[in-house]
mmCIF file with all atom_site columns, C-alpha atoms and ligand atoms in Angstrom:
data_model
loop_
_atom_site.group_PDB
_atom_site.id
_atom_site.type_symbol
_atom_site.label_atom_id
_atom_site.label_alt_id
_atom_site.label_comp_id
_atom_site.label_asym_id
_atom_site.label_entity_id
_atom_site.label_seq_id
_atom_site.pdbx_PDB_ins_code
_atom_site.Cartn_x
_atom_site.Cartn_y
_atom_site.Cartn_z
_atom_site.occupancy
_atom_site.B_iso_or_equiv
_atom_site.pdbx_formal_charge
_atom_site.auth_seq_id
_atom_site.auth_comp_id
_atom_site.auth_asym_id
_atom_site.auth_atom_id
_atom_site.pdbx_PDB_model_num
ATOM   1   C CA  . MET A 1 1   ? 140.448 72.233  109.223 1.00 89.00 ? 259 MET A CA  1
ATOM   2   C CA  . THR A 1 2   ? 138.573 70.213  106.620 1.00 97.00 ? 260 THR A CA  1
ATOM   3   C CA  . ALA A 1 3   ? 139.528 70.137  102.926 1.00 97.00 ? 261 ALA A CA  1
ATOM   4   C CA  . PHE A 1 4   ? 136.462 72.290  102.281 1.00 98.00 ? 262 PHE A CA  1
ATOM   5   C CA  . ASP A 1 5   ? 137.576 74.866  104.872 1.00 98.00 ? 263 ASP A CA  1
ATOM   6   C CA  . ASN A 1 6   ? 141.009 75.020  103.246 1.00 97.00 ? 264 ASN A CA  1
ATOM   7   C CA  . LEU A 1 7   ? 139.602 75.439  99.783  1.00 97.00 ? 265 LEU A CA  1
ATOM   8   C CA  . GLN A 1 8   ? 137.060 78.027  100.914 1.00 97.00 ? 266 GLN A CA  1
ATOM   9   C CA  . ASN A 1 9   ? 139.775 80.002  102.637 1.00 96.00 ? 267 ASN A CA  1
ATOM   10  C CA  . ILE A 1 10  ? 141.916 80.057  99.489  1.00 97.00 ? 268 ILE A CA  1
ATOM   11  C CA  . ILE A 1 11  ? 138.990 80.925  97.207  1.00 97.00 ? 269 ILE A CA  1
ATOM   12  C CA  . GLN A 1 12  ? 137.597 83.672  99.421  1.00 96.00 ? 270 GLN A CA  1
ATOM   13  C CA  . ASN A 1 13  ? 140.966 85.259  100.137 1.00 95.00 ? 271 ASN A CA  1
ATOM   14  C CA  . ARG A 1 14  ? 142.269 85.219  96.561  1.00 97.00 ? 272 ARG A CA  1
ATOM   15  C CA  . ARG A 1 15  ? 142.659 88.781  95.309  1.00 97.00 ? 273 ARG A CA  1
ATOM   16  C CA  . SER A 1 16  ? 143.904 90.354  92.126  1.00 97.00 ? 274 SER A CA  1
ATOM   17  C CA  . VAL A 1 17  ? 147.118 92.306  92.636  1.00 97.00 ? 275 VAL A CA  1
ATOM   18  C CA  . LYS A 1 18  ? 148.247 94.879  90.094  1.00 97.00 ? 276 LYS A CA  1
ATOM   19  C CA  . PRO A 1 19  ? 151.829 94.597  88.809  1.00 98.00 ? 277 PRO A CA  1
ATOM   20  C CA  . ALA A 1 20  ? 152.638 98.059  90.170  1.00 96.00 ? 278 ALA A CA  1
ATOM   21  C CA  . LEU A 1 21  ? 152.091 96.648  93.681  1.00 97.00 ? 279 LEU A CA  1
ATOM   22  C CA  . MET A 1 22  ? 154.563 93.812  93.186  1.00 98.00 ? 280 MET A CA  1
ATOM   23  C CA  . ASN A 1 23  ? 157.971 94.007  94.820  1.00 98.00 ? 281 ASN A CA  1
ATOM   24  C CA  . GLY A 1 24  ? 160.353 92.579  92.233  1.00 98.00 ? 282 GLY A CA  1
ATOM   25  C CA  . LYS A 1 25  ? 161.018 89.327  94.115  1.00 98.00 ? 283 LYS A CA  1
ATOM   26  C CA  . LYS A 1 26  ? 161.359 86.364  91.768  1.00 98.00 ? 284 LYS A CA  1
ATOM   27  C CA  . ILE A 1 27  ? 159.184 83.268  91.877  1.00 98.00 ? 285 ILE A CA  1
ATOM   28  C CA  . ASN A 1 28  ? 161.072 79.991  91.625  1.00 98.00 ? 286 ASN A CA  1
ATOM   29  C CA  . SER A 1 29  ? 160.398 78.518  88.165  1.00 98.00 ? 287 SER A CA  1
ATOM   30  C CA  . ALA A 1 30  ? 159.539 75.205  89.837  1.00 98.00 ? 288 ALA A CA  1
ATOM   31  C CA  . LEU A 1 31  ? 156.515 76.899  91.441  1.00 98.00 ? 289 LEU A CA  1
ATOM   32  C CA  . ILE A 1 32  ? 155.442 78.280  88.063  1.00 98.00 ? 290 ILE A CA  1
ATOM   33  C CA  . ARG A 1 33  ? 155.623 74.727  86.714  1.00 98.00 ? 291 ARG A CA  1
ATOM   34  C CA  . GLN A 1 34  ? 153.466 73.523  89.611  1.00 98.00 ? 292 GLN A CA  1
ATOM   35  C CA  . LEU A 1 35  ? 150.868 76.193  88.855  1.00 98.00 ? 293 LEU A CA  1
ATOM   36  C CA  . LEU A 1 36  ? 150.821 75.154  85.192  1.00 99.00 ? 294 LEU A CA  1
ATOM   37  C CA  . GLY A 1 37  ? 150.380 71.585  86.417  1.00 98.00 ? 295 GLY A CA  1
ATOM   38  C CA  . LEU A 1 38  ? 147.217 72.673  88.249  1.00 98.00 ? 296 LEU A CA  1
ATOM   39  C CA  . ALA A 1 39  ? 145.954 74.418  85.118  1.00 98.00 ? 297 ALA A CA  1
ATOM   40  C CA  . ASP A 1 40  ? 146.361 71.191  83.214  1.00 98.00 ? 298 ASP A CA  1
ATOM   41  C CA  . TRP A 1 41  ? 143.741 69.527  85.442  1.00 98.00 ? 299 TRP A CA  1
ATOM   42  C CA  . ALA A 1 42  ? 140.902 71.818  84.419  1.00 98.00 ? 300 ALA A CA  1
ATOM   43  C CA  . PRO A 1 43  ? 137.753 70.155  83.119  1.00 98.00 ? 301 PRO A CA  1
ATOM   44  C CA  . THR A 1 44  ? 137.722 69.704  79.362  1.00 97.00 ? 302 THR A CA  1
ATOM   45  C CA  . HIS A 1 45  ? 134.759 68.706  77.200  1.00 96.00 ? 303 HIS A CA  1
ATOM   46  C CA  . GLY A 1 46  ? 135.816 65.981  74.782  1.00 94.00 ? 304 GLY A CA  1
ATOM   47  C CA  . HIS A 1 47  ? 139.324 66.028  76.240  1.00 95.00 ? 305 HIS A CA  1
ATOM   48  C CA  . THR A 1 48  ? 140.435 68.726  73.842  1.00 96.00 ? 306 THR A CA  1
ATOM   49  C CA  . GLU A 1 49  ? 142.563 70.350  76.610  1.00 97.00 ? 307 GLU A CA  1
ATOM   50  C CA  . PRO A 1 50  ? 142.540 73.702  74.783  1.00 98.00 ? 308 PRO A CA  1
ATOM   51  C CA  . TRP A 1 51  ? 144.637 75.712  77.284  1.00 98.00 ? 309 TRP A CA  1
ATOM   52  C CA  . ARG A 1 52  ? 148.041 76.908  76.073  1.00 98.00 ? 310 ARG A CA  1
ATOM   53  C CA  . PHE A 1 53  ? 150.600 79.027  77.896  1.00 98.00 ? 311 PHE A CA  1
ATOM   54  C CA  . ILE A 1 54  ? 153.611 81.091  76.940  1.00 98.00 ? 312 ILE A CA  1
ATOM   55  C CA  . VAL A 1 55  ? 155.800 81.734  79.956  1.00 98.00 ? 313 VAL A CA  1
ATOM   56  C CA  . TYR A 1 56  ? 158.014 84.814  79.986  1.00 98.00 ? 314 TYR A CA  1
ATOM   57  C CA  . GLU A 1 57  ? 160.760 85.074  82.560  1.00 97.00 ? 315 GLU A CA  1
ATOM   58  C CA  . ASP A 1 58  ? 163.942 87.049  83.076  1.00 96.00 ? 316 ASP A CA  1
ATOM   59  C CA  . ARG A 1 59  ? 164.835 89.124  80.002  1.00 97.00 ? 317 ARG A CA  1
ATOM   60  C CA  . ALA A 1 60  ? 161.922 87.778  77.996  1.00 98.00 ? 318 ALA A CA  1
ATOM   61  C CA  . ILE A 1 61  ? 159.597 89.843  80.213  1.00 98.00 ? 319 ILE A CA  1
ATOM   62  C CA  . GLN A 1 62  ? 161.106 93.179  79.162  1.00 98.00 ? 320 GLN A CA  1
ATOM   63  C CA  . ARG A 1 63  ? 161.121 92.031  75.557  1.00 98.00 ? 321 ARG A CA  1
ATOM   64  C CA  . PHE A 1 64  ? 157.423 91.134  75.693  1.00 98.00 ? 322 PHE A CA  1
ATOM   65  C CA  . CYS A 1 65  ? 156.521 94.428  77.378  1.00 98.00 ? 323 CYS A CA  1
ATOM   66  C CA  . PHE A 1 66  ? 158.471 96.388  74.778  1.00 98.00 ? 324 PHE A CA  1
ATOM   67  C CA  . ASP A 1 67  ? 156.816 94.473  71.940  1.00 98.00 ? 325 ASP A CA  1
ATOM   68  C CA  . HIS A 1 68  ? 153.397 94.954  73.555  1.00 98.00 ? 326 HIS A CA  1
ATOM   69  C CA  . ALA A 1 69  ? 153.927 98.709  73.825  1.00 98.00 ? 327 ALA A CA  1
ATOM   70  C CA  . GLU A 1 70  ? 155.142 98.838  70.219  1.00 98.00 ? 328 GLU A CA  1
ATOM   71  C CA  . LEU A 1 71  ? 152.094 96.861  69.051  1.00 98.00 ? 329 LEU A CA  1
ATOM   72  C CA  . TYR A 1 72  ? 149.962 99.477  70.767  1.00 98.00 ? 330 TYR A CA  1
ATOM   73  C CA  . LYS A 1 73  ? 151.813 102.316 69.035  1.00 97.00 ? 331 LYS A CA  1
ATOM   74  C CA  . THR A 1 74  ? 151.744 100.656 65.619  1.00 97.00 ? 332 THR A CA  1
ATOM   75  C CA  . HIS A 1 75  ? 148.066 99.777  65.694  1.00 97.00 ? 333 HIS A CA  1
ATOM   76  C CA  . THR A 1 76  ? 146.639 102.950 67.194  1.00 97.00 ? 334 THR A CA  1
ATOM   77  C CA  . VAL A 1 77  ? 145.820 105.968 65.064  1.00 96.00 ? 335 VAL A CA  1
ATOM   78  C CA  . ALA A 1 78  ? 148.395 108.694 65.677  1.00 95.00 ? 336 ALA A CA  1
ATOM   79  C CA  . GLU A 1 79  ? 145.986 111.208 67.282  1.00 96.00 ? 337 GLU A CA  1
ATOM   80  C CA  . LYS A 1 80  ? 144.821 108.589 69.777  1.00 96.00 ? 338 LYS A CA  1
ATOM   81  C CA  . ILE A 1 81  ? 148.187 107.333 70.986  1.00 97.00 ? 339 ILE A CA  1
ATOM   82  C CA  . SER A 1 82  ? 148.580 108.023 74.680  1.00 97.00 ? 340 SER A CA  1
ATOM   83  C CA  . THR A 1 83  ? 152.150 108.323 75.923  1.00 97.00 ? 341 THR A CA  1
ATOM   84  C CA  . ALA A 1 84  ? 150.973 107.322 79.391  1.00 98.00 ? 342 ALA A CA  1
ATOM   85  C CA  . LYS A 1 85  ? 149.466 104.109 78.051  1.00 98.00 ? 343 LYS A CA  1
ATOM   86  C CA  . TYR A 1 86  ? 152.585 103.358 75.996  1.00 98.00 ? 344 TYR A CA  1
ATOM   87  C CA  . GLU A 1 87  ? 154.756 103.849 79.070  1.00 98.00 ? 345 GLU A CA  1
ATOM   88  C CA  . LYS A 1 88  ? 152.436 101.743 81.208  1.00 98.00 ? 346 LYS A CA  1
ATOM   89  C CA  . LEU A 1 89  ? 152.668 98.809  78.800  1.00 98.00 ? 347 LEU A CA  1
ATOM   90  C CA  . LEU A 1 90  ? 156.423 99.283  78.429  1.00 98.00 ? 348 LEU A CA  1
ATOM   91  C CA  . HIS A 1 91  ? 157.004 99.225  82.194  1.00 98.00 ? 349 HIS A CA  1
ATOM   92  C CA  . MET A 1 92  ? 154.358 96.619  83.093  1.00 98.00 ? 350 MET A CA  1
ATOM   93  C CA  . GLY A 1 93  ? 157.035 94.024  83.794  1.00 98.00 ? 351 GLY A CA  1
ATOM   94  C CA  . ASP A 1 94  ? 159.337 96.150  85.916  1.00 98.00 ? 352 ASP A CA  1
ATOM   95  C CA  . SER A 1 95  ? 158.415 94.698  89.310  1.00 97.00 ? 353 SER A CA  1
ATOM   96  C CA  . LEU A 1 96  ? 156.828 91.376  88.527  1.00 97.00 ? 354 LEU A CA  1
ATOM   97  C CA  . SER A 1 97  ? 158.428 87.957  88.237  1.00 98.00 ? 355 SER A CA  1
ATOM   98  C CA  . HIS A 1 98  ? 156.731 86.084  85.386  1.00 98.00 ? 356 HIS A CA  1
ATOM   99  C CA  . ILE A 1 99  ? 154.155 86.677  82.696  1.00 98.00 ? 357 ILE A CA  1
ATOM   100 C CA  . ILE A 1 100 ? 152.034 83.779  81.508  1.00 98.00 ? 358 ILE A CA  1
ATOM   101 C CA  . LEU A 1 101 ? 150.260 84.516  78.256  1.00 98.00 ? 359 LEU A CA  1
ATOM   102 C CA  . VAL A 1 102 ? 147.170 82.315  78.037  1.00 99.00 ? 360 VAL A CA  1
ATOM   103 C CA  . TYR A 1 103 ? 145.376 81.340  74.865  1.00 98.00 ? 361 TYR A CA  1
ATOM   104 C CA  . MET A 1 104 ? 142.756 78.910  73.691  1.00 98.00 ? 362 MET A CA  1
ATOM   105 C CA  . LYS A 1 105 ? 143.988 76.494  71.042  1.00 98.00 ? 363 LYS A CA  1
ATOM   106 C CA  . ARG A 1 106 ? 141.195 75.519  68.725  1.00 96.00 ? 364 ARG A CA  1
ATOM   107 C CA  . THR A 1 107 ? 141.829 71.989  67.488  1.00 89.00 ? 365 THR A CA  1
ATOM   108 C CA  . GLU A 1 108 ? 140.835 71.232  63.895  1.00 86.00 ? 366 GLU A CA  1
ATOM   109 C CA  . ASN A 1 109 ? 137.567 69.436  63.168  1.00 85.00 ? 367 ASN A CA  1
ATOM   110 C CA  . ASN A 1 110 ? 136.434 70.097  66.694  1.00 86.00 ? 368 ASN A CA  1
ATOM   111 C CA  . SER A 1 111 ? 132.722 69.723  67.363  1.00 91.00 ? 369 SER A CA  1
ATOM   112 C CA  . ILE A 1 112 ? 132.930 71.248  70.840  1.00 95.00 ? 370 ILE A CA  1
ATOM   113 C CA  . PRO A 1 113 ? 131.428 74.781  70.776  1.00 95.00 ? 371 PRO A CA  1
ATOM   114 C CA  . VAL A 1 114 ? 134.030 77.567  71.057  1.00 96.00 ? 372 VAL A CA  1
ATOM   115 C CA  . LEU A 1 115 ? 132.215 78.841  74.143  1.00 97.00 ? 373 LEU A CA  1
ATOM   116 C CA  . GLU A 1 116 ? 133.038 75.590  75.923  1.00 97.00 ? 374 GLU A CA  1
ATOM   117 C CA  . GLU A 1 117 ? 136.678 75.723  74.902  1.00 97.00 ? 375 GLU A CA  1
ATOM   118 C CA  . ILE A 1 118 ? 136.893 79.252  76.298  1.00 98.00 ? 376 ILE A CA  1
ATOM   119 C CA  . ALA A 1 119 ? 135.195 78.039  79.477  1.00 98.00 ? 377 ALA A CA  1
ATOM   120 C CA  . ALA A 1 120 ? 137.749 75.246  79.856  1.00 98.00 ? 378 ALA A CA  1
ATOM   121 C CA  . VAL A 1 121 ? 140.652 77.687  79.509  1.00 98.00 ? 379 VAL A CA  1
ATOM   122 C CA  . ALA A 1 122 ? 139.044 80.046  82.038  1.00 98.00 ? 380 ALA A CA  1
ATOM   123 C CA  . ALA A 1 123 ? 138.802 77.110  84.450  1.00 98.00 ? 381 ALA A CA  1
ATOM   124 C CA  . ALA A 1 124 ? 142.497 76.413  83.860  1.00 99.00 ? 382 ALA A CA  1
ATOM   125 C CA  . VAL A 1 125 ? 143.287 80.048  84.662  1.00 99.00 ? 383 VAL A CA  1
ATOM   126 C CA  . GLU A 1 126 ? 141.272 79.873  87.868  1.00 98.00 ? 384 GLU A CA  1
ATOM   127 C CA  . ASN A 1 127 ? 143.313 76.831  88.907  1.00 98.00 ? 385 ASN A CA  1
ATOM   128 C CA  . ILE A 1 128 ? 146.445 78.952  88.491  1.00 99.00 ? 386 ILE A CA  1
ATOM   129 C CA  . LEU A 1 129 ? 144.948 81.858  90.446  1.00 98.00 ? 387 LEU A CA  1
ATOM   130 C CA  . LEU A 1 130 ? 143.923 79.601  93.325  1.00 98.00 ? 388 LEU A CA  1
ATOM   131 C CA  . GLY A 1 131 ? 147.231 77.737  93.356  1.00 98.00 ? 389 GLY A CA  1
ATOM   132 C CA  . ALA A 1 132 ? 149.032 81.077  93.414  1.00 98.00 ? 390 ALA A CA  1
ATOM   133 C CA  . ALA A 1 133 ? 146.859 82.327  96.274  1.00 98.00 ? 391 ALA A CA  1
ATOM   134 C CA  . SER A 1 134 ? 147.737 79.202  98.271  1.00 98.00 ? 392 SER A CA  1
ATOM   135 C CA  . LEU A 1 135 ? 151.450 80.021  97.770  1.00 98.00 ? 393 LEU A CA  1
ATOM   136 C CA  . ASP A 1 136 ? 151.101 83.755  98.576  1.00 98.00 ? 394 ASP A CA  1
ATOM   137 C CA  . ILE A 1 137 ? 151.963 84.543  94.981  1.00 98.00 ? 395 ILE A CA  1
ATOM   138 C CA  . ALA A 1 138 ? 150.329 87.727  93.678  1.00 98.00 ? 396 ALA A CA  1
ATOM   139 C CA  . VAL A 1 139 ? 148.593 87.570  90.298  1.00 98.00 ? 397 VAL A CA  1
ATOM   140 C CA  . LEU A 1 140 ? 146.611 89.771  87.982  1.00 98.00 ? 398 LEU A CA  1
ATOM   141 C CA  . TRP A 1 141 ? 144.640 88.273  85.107  1.00 98.00 ? 399 TRP A CA  1
ATOM   142 C CA  . SER A 1 142 ? 144.756 91.094  82.599  1.00 98.00 ? 400 SER A CA  1
ATOM   143 C CA  . THR A 1 143 ? 143.118 91.622  79.242  1.00 98.00 ? 401 THR A CA  1
ATOM   144 C CA  . GLY A 1 144 ? 144.440 95.138  78.920  1.00 97.00 ? 402 GLY A CA  1
ATOM   145 C CA  . GLY A 1 145 ? 146.500 96.674  76.146  1.00 97.00 ? 403 GLY A CA  1
ATOM   146 C CA  . MET A 1 146 ? 146.498 94.764  72.873  1.00 98.00 ? 404 MET A CA  1
ATOM   147 C CA  . ILE A 1 147 ? 145.489 91.391  74.284  1.00 98.00 ? 405 ILE A CA  1
ATOM   148 C CA  . HIS A 1 148 ? 142.261 91.166  72.253  1.00 98.00 ? 406 HIS A CA  1
ATOM   149 C CA  . HIS A 1 149 ? 143.648 92.914  69.171  1.00 98.00 ? 407 HIS A CA  1
ATOM   150 C CA  . PRO A 1 150 ? 144.211 90.764  66.059  1.00 97.00 ? 408 PRO A CA  1
ATOM   151 C CA  . ALA A 1 151 ? 147.787 92.095  65.980  1.00 98.00 ? 409 ALA A CA  1
ATOM   152 C CA  . MET A 1 152 ? 148.518 90.211  69.204  1.00 98.00 ? 410 MET A CA  1
ATOM   153 C CA  . LYS A 1 153 ? 147.484 86.944  67.586  1.00 98.00 ? 411 LYS A CA  1
ATOM   154 C CA  . LEU A 1 154 ? 149.771 87.652  64.658  1.00 98.00 ? 412 LEU A CA  1
ATOM   155 C CA  . TYR A 1 155 ? 152.627 88.587  66.979  1.00 98.00 ? 413 TYR A CA  1
ATOM   156 C CA  . LEU A 1 156 ? 152.203 85.293  68.839  1.00 98.00 ? 414 LEU A CA  1
ATOM   157 C CA  . ALA A 1 157 ? 151.908 83.403  65.528  1.00 98.00 ? 415 ALA A CA  1
ATOM   158 C CA  . LEU A 1 158 ? 148.542 81.926  66.503  1.00 98.00 ? 416 LEU A CA  1
ATOM   159 C CA  . SER A 1 159 ? 145.894 80.591  64.147  1.00 96.00 ? 417 SER A CA  1
ATOM   160 C CA  . ASP A 1 160 ? 142.862 82.676  63.345  1.00 96.00 ? 418 ASP A CA  1
ATOM   161 C CA  . SER A 1 161 ? 140.628 80.357  65.333  1.00 96.00 ? 419 SER A CA  1
ATOM   162 C CA  . ASP A 1 162 ? 142.766 80.541  68.499  1.00 98.00 ? 420 ASP A CA  1
ATOM   163 C CA  . ILE A 1 163 ? 141.771 83.095  71.136  1.00 98.00 ? 421 ILE A CA  1
ATOM   164 C CA  . VAL A 1 164 ? 144.080 85.050  73.416  1.00 98.00 ? 422 VAL A CA  1
ATOM   165 C CA  . MET A 1 165 ? 142.545 84.880  76.891  1.00 98.00 ? 423 MET A CA  1
ATOM   166 C CA  . GLY A 1 166 ? 144.807 87.260  78.729  1.00 98.00 ? 424 GLY A CA  1
ATOM   167 C CA  . SER A 1 167 ? 148.112 87.666  80.402  1.00 98.00 ? 425 SER A CA  1
ATOM   168 C CA  . LEU A 1 168 ? 148.764 86.614  83.954  1.00 98.00 ? 426 LEU A CA  1
ATOM   169 C CA  . PHE A 1 169 ? 151.186 88.888  85.765  1.00 98.00 ? 427 PHE A CA  1
ATOM   170 C CA  . LEU A 1 170 ? 152.790 87.049  88.653  1.00 98.00 ? 428 LEU A CA  1
ATOM   171 C CA  . GLY A 1 171 ? 155.038 88.182  91.449  1.00 98.00 ? 429 GLY A CA  1
ATOM   172 C CA  . TYR A 1 172 ? 155.122 88.855  95.147  1.00 98.00 ? 430 TYR A CA  1
ATOM   173 C CA  . THR A 1 173 ? 153.709 91.817  97.005  1.00 98.00 ? 431 THR A CA  1
ATOM   174 C CA  . ASP A 1 174 ? 154.276 93.452  100.371 1.00 98.00 ? 432 ASP A CA  1
ATOM   175 C CA  . GLU A 1 175 ? 150.755 94.877  100.361 1.00 94.00 ? 433 GLU A CA  1
ATOM   176 C CA  . PRO A 1 176 ? 148.180 93.404  102.756 1.00 92.00 ? 434 PRO A CA  1
ATOM   177 C CA  . VAL A 1 177 ? 145.400 91.300  101.215 1.00 87.00 ? 435 VAL A CA  1
ATOM   178 C CA  . LYS A 1 178 ? 142.663 93.661  99.987  1.00 89.00 ? 436 LYS A CA  1
ATOM   179 C CA  . GLU A 1 179 ? 139.162 93.503  101.425 1.00 93.00 ? 437 GLU A CA  1
ATOM   180 C CA  . GLY A 1 180 ? 137.022 91.456  99.061  1.00 92.00 ? 438 GLY A CA  1
ATOM   181 C CA  . LYS A 1 181 ? 133.786 92.876  97.732  1.00 93.00 ? 439 LYS A CA  1
ATOM   182 C CA  . ARG A 1 182 ? 130.804 91.502  95.928  1.00 95.00 ? 440 ARG A CA  1
ATOM   183 C CA  . ASN A 1 183 ? 128.220 93.989  94.637  1.00 97.00 ? 441 ASN A CA  1
ATOM   184 C CA  . ILE A 1 184 ? 125.341 91.645  93.982  1.00 98.00 ? 442 ILE A CA  1
ATOM   185 C CA  . PRO A 1 185 ? 124.114 89.429  96.805  1.00 98.00 ? 443 PRO A CA  1
ATOM   186 C CA  . LEU A 1 186 ? 124.407 85.720  96.061  1.00 98.00 ? 444 LEU A CA  1
ATOM   187 C CA  . THR A 1 187 ? 120.684 85.338  96.667  1.00 98.00 ? 445 THR A CA  1
ATOM   188 C CA  . ASP A 1 188 ? 120.068 87.567  93.616  1.00 98.00 ? 446 ASP A CA  1
ATOM   189 C CA  . LYS A 1 189 ? 122.174 85.250  91.485  1.00 98.00 ? 447 LYS A CA  1
ATOM   190 C CA  . VAL A 1 190 ? 120.546 81.964  92.414  1.00 98.00 ? 448 VAL A CA  1
ATOM   191 C CA  . ILE A 1 191 ? 117.122 80.497  91.830  1.00 98.00 ? 449 ILE A CA  1
ATOM   192 C CA  . TRP A 1 192 ? 116.250 77.378  93.763  1.00 98.00 ? 450 TRP A CA  1
ATOM   193 C CA  . LYS A 1 193 ? 113.401 75.315  92.305  1.00 97.00 ? 451 LYS A CA  1
HETATM 194 C C1  . FMN B 2 .   ? 138.675 87.865  82.133  1.00 92.51 ? 47  FMN B C1  1
HETATM 195 C C2  . FMN B 2 .   ? 139.216 88.872  83.098  1.00 92.51 ? 47  FMN B C2  1
HETATM 196 C C3  . FMN B 2 .   ? 139.942 89.945  82.627  1.00 92.51 ? 47  FMN B C3  1
HETATM 197 C C4  . FMN B 2 .   ? 140.478 90.894  83.508  1.00 92.51 ? 47  FMN B C4  1
HETATM 198 N N1  . FMN B 2 .   ? 141.206 91.933  83.010  1.00 92.51 ? 47  FMN B N1  1
HETATM 199 C C5  . FMN B 2 .   ? 141.699 92.868  83.851  1.00 92.51 ? 47  FMN B C5  1
HETATM 200 C C6  . FMN B 2 .   ? 142.443 93.966  83.347  1.00 92.51 ? 47  FMN B C6  1
HETATM 201 O O1  . FMN B 2 .   ? 142.682 94.093  82.154  1.00 92.51 ? 47  FMN B O1  1
HETATM 202 N N2  . FMN B 2 .   ? 142.927 94.857  84.237  1.00 92.51 ? 47  FMN B N2  1
HETATM 203 C C7  . FMN B 2 .   ? 142.704 94.735  85.584  1.00 92.51 ? 47  FMN B C7  1
HETATM 204 O O2  . FMN B 2 .   ? 143.137 95.596  86.352  1.00 92.51 ? 47  FMN B O2  1
HETATM 205 N N3  . FMN B 2 .   ? 142.019 93.691  86.097  1.00 92.51 ? 47  FMN B N3  1
HETATM 206 C C8  . FMN B 2 .   ? 141.516 92.754  85.265  1.00 92.51 ? 47  FMN B C8  1
HETATM 207 N N4  . FMN B 2 .   ? 140.825 91.682  85.762  1.00 92.51 ? 47  FMN B N4  1
HETATM 208 C C9  . FMN B 2 .   ? 140.780 91.481  87.234  1.00 92.51 ? 47  FMN B C9  1
HETATM 209 C C10 . FMN B 2 .   ? 139.526 92.069  87.811  1.00 92.51 ? 47  FMN B C10 1
HETATM 210 O O3  . FMN B 2 .   ? 139.621 93.474  87.810  1.00 92.51 ? 47  FMN B O3  1
HETATM 211 C C11 . FMN B 2 .   ? 139.356 91.534  89.240  1.00 92.51 ? 47  FMN B C11 1
HETATM 212 O O4  . FMN B 2 .   ? 139.210 90.147  89.180  1.00 92.51 ? 47  FMN B O4  1
HETATM 213 C C12 . FMN B 2 .   ? 138.157 92.166  89.915  1.00 92.51 ? 47  FMN B C12 1
HETATM 214 O O5  . FMN B 2 .   ? 138.443 93.501  90.216  1.00 92.51 ? 47  FMN B O5  1
HETATM 215 C C13 . FMN B 2 .   ? 137.779 91.460  91.201  1.00 92.51 ? 47  FMN B C13 1
HETATM 216 O O6  . FMN B 2 .   ? 138.835 91.510  92.121  1.00 92.51 ? 47  FMN B O6  1
HETATM 217 P P1  . FMN B 2 .   ? 139.416 90.172  92.747  1.00 92.51 ? 47  FMN B P1  1
HETATM 218 O O7  . FMN B 2 .   ? 139.995 89.348  91.611  1.00 92.51 ? 47  FMN B O7  1
HETATM 219 O O8  . FMN B 2 .   ? 140.481 90.626  93.711  1.00 92.51 ? 47  FMN B O8  1
HETATM 220 O O9  . FMN B 2 .   ? 138.283 89.449  93.418  1.00 92.51 ? 47  FMN B O9  1
HETATM 221 C C14 . FMN B 2 .   ? 140.272 90.743  84.907  1.00 92.51 ? 47  FMN B C14 1
HETATM 222 C C15 . FMN B 2 .   ? 139.517 89.660  85.370  1.00 92.51 ? 47  FMN B C15 1
HETATM 223 C C16 . FMN B 2 .   ? 138.998 88.751  84.489  1.00 92.51 ? 47  FMN B C16 1
HETATM 224 C C17 . FMN B 2 .   ? 138.195 87.588  85.012  1.00 92.51 ? 47  FMN B C17 1
#
């Protein structure tokens, strides 16, 4: 198998796995460190390296999920609070192994457009997703709950100009790899000149 074949296999067989489908088995922290090491090699315009990660493991996971659910309750108007959503956020961590909160750190006096800093962090996330796929680690990149709410930034003590990019839920699953699907043919996405 060539390096391209290997890479293609990992890319094409990577699938998102929801936390509810994870089996509670723990990932060795050394593997999490290796995945973060891959993230750190994402391309970066002007070498700003804007990706930042907060890793939650063990008891910190339950704490984060509780705080996330409480943020939802506090910042949602009473009539709109859904108990099901509160419970979902509260129990999100029950069968996963680690949560990696990802954000974009905007460096001061930075002339690189924000769009490009976001792009660099997204590339870093993809490195994690692909590394995880190569290790049979299940991941979901999630922007659900309060991730994009200003209250989340405050909770994480981020600057106004930083951007929360999502949480990565990592674990193992016993489920078979899902069929992949693409709705738009590649030929409709490409123009050759
Ligand atoms: C920026 C971003 C945010 C996402 N947020 C969520 C989310 O909040 N909840 C969720 O179930 N999936 C989320 N996903 C995962 C997508 O649903 C998933 O990638 C898509 O269904 C394609 O499936 P695949 O990753 O297995 O190819 C997100 C993906 C991206 C790129």
